[in-house]
PDB file of C-alpha atoms in Angstrom:
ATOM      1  CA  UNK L 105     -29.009  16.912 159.335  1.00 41.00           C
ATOM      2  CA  UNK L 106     -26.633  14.724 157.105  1.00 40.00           C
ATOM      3  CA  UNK L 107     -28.547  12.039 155.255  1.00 42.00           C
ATOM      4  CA  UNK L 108     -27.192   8.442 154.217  1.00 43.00           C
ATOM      5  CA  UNK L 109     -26.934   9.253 150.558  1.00 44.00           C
ATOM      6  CA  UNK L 110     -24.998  12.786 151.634  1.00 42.00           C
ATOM      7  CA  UNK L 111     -22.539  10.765 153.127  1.00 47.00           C
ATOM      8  CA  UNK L 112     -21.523   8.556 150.450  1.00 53.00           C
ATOM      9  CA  UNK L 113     -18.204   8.704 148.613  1.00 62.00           C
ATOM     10  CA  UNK L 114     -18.502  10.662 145.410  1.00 79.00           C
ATOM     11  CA  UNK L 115     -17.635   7.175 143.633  1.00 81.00           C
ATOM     12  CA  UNK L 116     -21.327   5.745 144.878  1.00 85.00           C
ATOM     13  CA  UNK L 117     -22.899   8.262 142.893  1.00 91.00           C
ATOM     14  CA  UNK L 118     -23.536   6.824 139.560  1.00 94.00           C
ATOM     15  CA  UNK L 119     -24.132   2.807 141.106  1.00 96.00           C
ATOM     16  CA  UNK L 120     -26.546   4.519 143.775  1.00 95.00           C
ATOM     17  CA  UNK L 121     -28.640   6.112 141.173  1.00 96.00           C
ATOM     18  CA  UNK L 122     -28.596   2.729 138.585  1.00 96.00           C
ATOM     19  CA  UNK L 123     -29.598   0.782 142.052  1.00 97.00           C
ATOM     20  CA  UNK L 124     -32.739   3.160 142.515  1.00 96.00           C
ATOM     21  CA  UNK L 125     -33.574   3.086 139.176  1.00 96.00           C
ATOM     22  CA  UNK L 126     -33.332  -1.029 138.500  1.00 96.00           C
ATOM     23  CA  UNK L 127     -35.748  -1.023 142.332  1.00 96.00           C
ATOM     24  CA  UNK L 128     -38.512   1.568 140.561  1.00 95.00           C
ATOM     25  CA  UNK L 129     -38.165   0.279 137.051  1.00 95.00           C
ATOM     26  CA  UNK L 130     -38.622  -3.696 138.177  1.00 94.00           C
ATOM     27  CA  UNK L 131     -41.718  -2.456 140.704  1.00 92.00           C
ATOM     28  CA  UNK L 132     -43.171  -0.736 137.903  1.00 91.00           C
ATOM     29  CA  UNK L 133     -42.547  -2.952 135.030  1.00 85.00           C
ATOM     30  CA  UNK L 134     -42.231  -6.264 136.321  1.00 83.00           C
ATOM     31  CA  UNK L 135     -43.983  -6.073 139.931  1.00 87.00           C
ATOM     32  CA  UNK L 136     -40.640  -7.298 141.398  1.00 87.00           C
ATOM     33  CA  UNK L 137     -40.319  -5.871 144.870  1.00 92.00           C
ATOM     34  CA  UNK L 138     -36.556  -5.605 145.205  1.00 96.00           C
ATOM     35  CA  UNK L 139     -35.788  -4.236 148.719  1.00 97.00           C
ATOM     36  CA  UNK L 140     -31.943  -4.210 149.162  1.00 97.00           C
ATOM     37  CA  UNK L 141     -31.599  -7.395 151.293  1.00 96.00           C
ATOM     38  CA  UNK L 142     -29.478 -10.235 150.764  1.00 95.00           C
ATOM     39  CA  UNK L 143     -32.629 -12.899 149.554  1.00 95.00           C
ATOM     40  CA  UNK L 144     -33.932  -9.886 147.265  1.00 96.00           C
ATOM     41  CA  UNK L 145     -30.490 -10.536 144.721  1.00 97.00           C
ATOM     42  CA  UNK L 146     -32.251 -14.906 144.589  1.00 96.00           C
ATOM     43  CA  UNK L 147     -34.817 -12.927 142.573  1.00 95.00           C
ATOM     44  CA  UNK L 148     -32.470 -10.792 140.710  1.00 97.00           C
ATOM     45  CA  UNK L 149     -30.403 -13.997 139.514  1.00 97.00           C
ATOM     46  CA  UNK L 150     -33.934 -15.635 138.156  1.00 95.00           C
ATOM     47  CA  UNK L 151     -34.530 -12.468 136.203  1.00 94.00           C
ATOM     48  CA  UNK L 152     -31.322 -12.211 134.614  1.00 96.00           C
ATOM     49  CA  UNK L 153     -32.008 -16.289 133.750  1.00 96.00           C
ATOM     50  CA  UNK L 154     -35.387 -15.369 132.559  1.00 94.00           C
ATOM     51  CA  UNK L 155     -34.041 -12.878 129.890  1.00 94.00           C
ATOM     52  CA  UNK L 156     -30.961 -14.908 129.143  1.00 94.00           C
ATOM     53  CA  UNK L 157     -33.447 -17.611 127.984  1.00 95.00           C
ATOM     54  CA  UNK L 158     -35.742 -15.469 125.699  1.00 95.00           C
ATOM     55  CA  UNK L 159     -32.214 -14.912 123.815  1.00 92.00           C
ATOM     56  CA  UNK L 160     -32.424 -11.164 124.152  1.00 92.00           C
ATOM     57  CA  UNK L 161     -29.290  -9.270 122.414  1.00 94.00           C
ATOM     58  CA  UNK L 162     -26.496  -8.318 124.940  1.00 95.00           C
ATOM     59  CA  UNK L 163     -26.810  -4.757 123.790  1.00 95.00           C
ATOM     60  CA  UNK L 164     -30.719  -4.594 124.559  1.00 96.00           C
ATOM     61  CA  UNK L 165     -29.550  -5.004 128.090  1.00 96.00           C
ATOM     62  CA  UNK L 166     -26.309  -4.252 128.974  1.00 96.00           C
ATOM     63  CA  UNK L 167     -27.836  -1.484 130.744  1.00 96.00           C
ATOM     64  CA  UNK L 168     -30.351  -3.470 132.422  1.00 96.00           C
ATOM     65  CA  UNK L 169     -27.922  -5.583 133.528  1.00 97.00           C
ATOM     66  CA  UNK L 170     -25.804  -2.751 135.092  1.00 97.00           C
ATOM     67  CA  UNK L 171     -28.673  -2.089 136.904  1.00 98.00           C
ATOM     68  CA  UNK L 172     -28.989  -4.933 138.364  1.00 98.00           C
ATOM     69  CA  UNK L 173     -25.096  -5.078 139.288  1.00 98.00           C
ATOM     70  CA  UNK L 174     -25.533  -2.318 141.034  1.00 98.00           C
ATOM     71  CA  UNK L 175     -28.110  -3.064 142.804  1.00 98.00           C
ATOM     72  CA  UNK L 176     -26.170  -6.132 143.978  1.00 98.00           C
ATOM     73  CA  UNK L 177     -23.631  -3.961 145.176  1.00 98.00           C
ATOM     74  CA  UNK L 178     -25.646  -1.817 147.257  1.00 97.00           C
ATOM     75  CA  UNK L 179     -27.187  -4.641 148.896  1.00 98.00           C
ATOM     76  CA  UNK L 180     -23.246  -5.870 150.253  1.00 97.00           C
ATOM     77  CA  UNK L 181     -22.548  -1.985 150.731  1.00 97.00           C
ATOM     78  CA  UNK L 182     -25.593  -1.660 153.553  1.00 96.00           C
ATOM     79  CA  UNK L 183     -24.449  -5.253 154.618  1.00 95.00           C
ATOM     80  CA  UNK L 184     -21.022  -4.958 155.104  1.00 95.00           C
ATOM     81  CA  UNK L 185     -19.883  -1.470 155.463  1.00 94.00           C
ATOM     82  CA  UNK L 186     -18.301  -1.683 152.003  1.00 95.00           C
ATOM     83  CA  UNK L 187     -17.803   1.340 150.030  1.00 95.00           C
ATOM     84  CA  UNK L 188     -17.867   2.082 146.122  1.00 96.00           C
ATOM     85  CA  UNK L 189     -15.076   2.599 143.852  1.00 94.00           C
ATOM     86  CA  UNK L 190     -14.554   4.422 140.673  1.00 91.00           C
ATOM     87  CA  UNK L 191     -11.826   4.567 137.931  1.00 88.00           C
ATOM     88  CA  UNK L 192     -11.959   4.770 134.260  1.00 87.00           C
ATOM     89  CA  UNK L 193     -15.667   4.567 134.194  1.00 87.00           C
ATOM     90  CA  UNK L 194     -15.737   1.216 136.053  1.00 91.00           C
ATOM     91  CA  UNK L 195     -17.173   0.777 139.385  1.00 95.00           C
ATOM     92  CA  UNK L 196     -16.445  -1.521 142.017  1.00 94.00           C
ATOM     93  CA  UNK L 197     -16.699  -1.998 145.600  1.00 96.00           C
ATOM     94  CA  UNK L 198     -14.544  -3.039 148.527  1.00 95.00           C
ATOM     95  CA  UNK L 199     -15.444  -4.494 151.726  1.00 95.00           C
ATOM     96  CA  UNK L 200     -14.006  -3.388 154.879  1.00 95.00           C
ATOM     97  CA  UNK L 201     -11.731  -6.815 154.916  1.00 94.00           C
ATOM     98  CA  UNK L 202     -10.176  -5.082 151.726  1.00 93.00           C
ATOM     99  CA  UNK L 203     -11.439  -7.759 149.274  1.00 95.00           C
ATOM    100  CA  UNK L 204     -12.487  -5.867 146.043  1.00 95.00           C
ATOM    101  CA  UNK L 205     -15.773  -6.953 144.349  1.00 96.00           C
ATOM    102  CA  UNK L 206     -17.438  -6.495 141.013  1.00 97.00           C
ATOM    103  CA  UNK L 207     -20.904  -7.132 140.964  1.00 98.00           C
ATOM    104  CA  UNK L 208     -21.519  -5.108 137.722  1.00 97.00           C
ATOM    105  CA  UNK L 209     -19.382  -7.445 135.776  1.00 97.00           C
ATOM    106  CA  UNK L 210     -20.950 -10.436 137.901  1.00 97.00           C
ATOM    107  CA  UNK L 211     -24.354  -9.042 136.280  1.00 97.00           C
ATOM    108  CA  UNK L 212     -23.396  -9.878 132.983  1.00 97.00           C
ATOM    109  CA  UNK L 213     -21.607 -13.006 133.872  1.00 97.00           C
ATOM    110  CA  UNK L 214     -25.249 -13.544 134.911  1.00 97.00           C
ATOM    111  CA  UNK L 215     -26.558 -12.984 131.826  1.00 97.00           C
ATOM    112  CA  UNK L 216     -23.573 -15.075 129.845  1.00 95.00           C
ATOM    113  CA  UNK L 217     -24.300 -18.118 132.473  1.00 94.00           C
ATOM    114  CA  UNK L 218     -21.872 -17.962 134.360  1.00 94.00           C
ATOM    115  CA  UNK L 219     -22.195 -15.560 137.251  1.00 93.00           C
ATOM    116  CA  UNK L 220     -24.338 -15.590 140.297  1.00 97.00           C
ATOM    117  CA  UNK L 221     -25.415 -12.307 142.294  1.00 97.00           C
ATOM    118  CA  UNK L 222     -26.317 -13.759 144.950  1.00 97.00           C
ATOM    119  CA  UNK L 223     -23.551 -15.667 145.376  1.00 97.00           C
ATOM    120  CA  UNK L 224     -21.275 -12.830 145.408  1.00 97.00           C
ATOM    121  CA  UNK L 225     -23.162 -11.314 148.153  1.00 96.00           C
ATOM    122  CA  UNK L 226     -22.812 -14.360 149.967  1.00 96.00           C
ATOM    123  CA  UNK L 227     -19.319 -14.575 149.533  1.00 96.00           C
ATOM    124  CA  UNK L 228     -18.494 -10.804 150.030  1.00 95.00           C
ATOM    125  CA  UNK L 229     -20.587 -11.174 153.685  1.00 93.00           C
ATOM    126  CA  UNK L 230     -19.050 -13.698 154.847  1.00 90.00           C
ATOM    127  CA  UNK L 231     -15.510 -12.424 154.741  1.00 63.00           C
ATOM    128  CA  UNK L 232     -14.036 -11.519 157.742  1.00 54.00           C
ATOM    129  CA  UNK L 233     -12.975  -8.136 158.726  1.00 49.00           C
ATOM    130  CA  UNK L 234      -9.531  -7.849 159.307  1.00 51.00           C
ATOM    131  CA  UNK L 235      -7.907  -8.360 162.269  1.00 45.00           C
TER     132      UNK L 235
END
């Protein structure tokens, strides 16, 4: 029996593991239930606003905030069919409609003030497959 996670391009790896660890580290720490669906990433935006706004250091968090980037990008993964991407360290994905996405970066546009995660999703859902 193949599971989900068996499946998964050897690029999903690293964002895979960073998404499971931002779910149990915000249930843990914070009490945030973050369950992979689209409305979950309304939170995730709020929290990134929340420590924006105690003026934490961009180095206290840049991993944080990877986290939560790739958390995002699991969420459009399992609803679109997209699949991760790797090169030089960076990670992306790309939907099926070929549209390449990068909700890491989008994380700490988030946390600059510019960015929205759930946003992205929104956007990278609603694209149409092609035809």
């Amino acid at each position: 029996m193949t599971t989900f996670q068996e499946t998964r391009p050897n690029a999903a790896t690293k964002p895979v593991r960073w998404a499971a660890d931002t779910v149990a580290a915000m249930r843990e720490g914070a009490r945030l239930r973050l369950d992979y669906s689209a409305q979950s990433l309304w939170r995730v935006d709020r929290m990134i606003e929340g420590i924006r706004r105690e003026d934490v250091p961009y180095a206290a968090v840049d991993k944080t905030l990877r986290g939560f980037g790739a958390y995002a990008g699991e969420v459009v993964v399992r609803e679109t069919g997209a699949e991760w991407w790797a090169s030089g360290g960076e990670h992306w994905i790309r939907t099926p409609d070929g549209r390449l996405w990068d909700p890491i970066d989008e994380a700490r546009r988030c946390f600059h003030g510019d960015g929205s995660l759930r946003l992205l999703c929104r956007e990278a859902t609603a694209a149409k497959t092609p035809q």
